[in-house]
Amino acid sequence: MSLRLLAFGMALVIGAGAALAGERTVYRGRLGTQDVVLELERNGDRYDGRYFYQRIGVNIPLRGPANALAEALPLYDRELQHNIAEEGPVFVDPHLGAPTQLWNGRIEGTRFVGTWRNVRRQRNIAFDLQHVATYTTDLPMEKSWEWGEEFGGDSEITMARTPYTYLRMHEAQLTEGPEVVFGDVTYRMVTDLRTKFPYPRLTRHPDAAAMARTNAFLEQRHWAMNQEALACVATLYENVSPSAGTLAEFDNENIRVTFLSPTLMSIVQSGSNGCGGAHPNNHFDPITLDVRRGSVLDFNRLMNAYEDGDENLLRQRTPAFTSFVEAQAQRAAQIQRESGTDDDTTCPEMLGEYMAMYFEKNGELTFAISGIGHALGVCLGEVISVPLRDLGPLLRPEAAEYFPNLRH
């Protein structure tokens, strides 16, 4: 399962950069007493850009020459809203007939220095920013949140590749929850104070290198989700939808570790996110990590589940595994009928098409419905759990390396 776990179905293009993105220069330093990071891209005789306050993390669009770089206005004001010909940043305050915040800057060698001015309050604050990176990209300043573009997919957020984004994520202030013990392995949840939802990190493991690889994966996944939440907040500069300026319900996301051992880690993420569009993104997204490798588990290492092929591509299930899944769906439907708690057995029938797997604390393999459309969102979640031994001949010898008890 890739990082393409959530898609809002709307474009959040912040900064309104040039049609053809080019070389960008990243600066960091102080605006008064505040830590900021700023990025500029030349577009003819002006710059397009963006910046953020580190403690807030929300991108604010910029436009203009270096000595009169206008800052976009949040679209709370109704008169501002009426001046939007189409969705996009507004740089001129209709009450003043001019920008409200201006960066009067000049580039001196590797520094971008000058004065930030609040026109309405007649207030000037000095800034002094140091060049930290120059890079080239063909992506807009903030890509629409279709995973696999600037963030997500197989692309890491790194200082070399996306320095502006890296600085926004890497230097965030985090809070740490208590350690949770699973035998020889422990984890704790960490929370970016700006986005308010926790995500796990390993804190103790017999193999330090394996722990580092897994934590690097978890960090990238956490960062990508933080990016999406902060992008929704930044839509307050772009549109006037009811969700503009919110965290898109990421702050209400339910994220839990369901299984942890020296070899495997299962995490289930569920909720209802949205930053506009016809429907929210109701989701139930399990993921299981191969802790030894620091990557998503290929279930074929445990069992004869999929036909041979690239593990990163959608593979066909083997006939034997297809039969096993169908049998579990039928068993779940029968349990529902016998319990009398739910007369609708439609959901288990969806398991064949929308199946996801993960492990529970007792080591059982859980089959769940994930990725189903909005109309059938009620079916999201666990369907049935089975002891691993029940897979019988489907199990591969390598499964005992992940679950040593299977040897006995």
CSV table of N, CA, C and O in Angstrom, one decimal, residues 23 88 214 231 239 299 313 329:
chain,number,residue,atom,x,y,z
A,23,GLU,N,13.5,27.6,-11.5
A,23,GLU,CA,14.5,27.6,-10.4
A,23,GLU,C,13.9,28.4,-9.2
A,23,GLU,O,13.4,29.5,-9.4
A,88,GLY,N,-8.5,32.0,-6.4
A,88,GLY,CA,-7.1,32.4,-6.4
A,88,GLY,C,-6.8,33.4,-5.4
A,88,GLY,O,-7.7,34.0,-4.9
A,214,THR,N,12.5,1.9,9.8
A,214,THR,CA,11.0,2.0,10.0
A,214,THR,C,10.6,3.4,10.4
A,214,THR,O,9.6,3.9,9.9
A,231,ALA,N,-2.2,22.2,3.9
A,231,ALA,CA,-2.7,22.7,2.6
A,231,ALA,C,-4.2,23.1,2.7
A,231,ALA,O,-4.6,24.1,2.1
A,239,ASN,N,-10.0,30.1,-1.6
A,239,ASN,CA,-11.4,30.0,-1.9
A,239,ASN,C,-12.2,30.3,-0.6
A,239,ASN,O,-11.7,30.5,0.4
A,299,PHE,N,2.8,-9.2,1.4
A,299,PHE,CA,2.2,-10.3,2.1
A,299,PHE,C,2.6,-11.6,1.4
A,299,PHE,O,2.4,-12.7,2.0
A,313,LEU,N,3.0,-3.1,-7.8
A,313,LEU,CA,1.9,-3.0,-8.8
A,313,LEU,C,0.7,-3.9,-8.3
A,313,LEU,O,0.9,-4.8,-7.4
A,329,ALA,N,-15.5,-14.4,3.6
A,329,ALA,CA,-16.6,-13.5,3.4
A,329,ALA,C,-17.9,-14.3,3.7
A,329,ALA,O,-18.8,-13.7,4.4
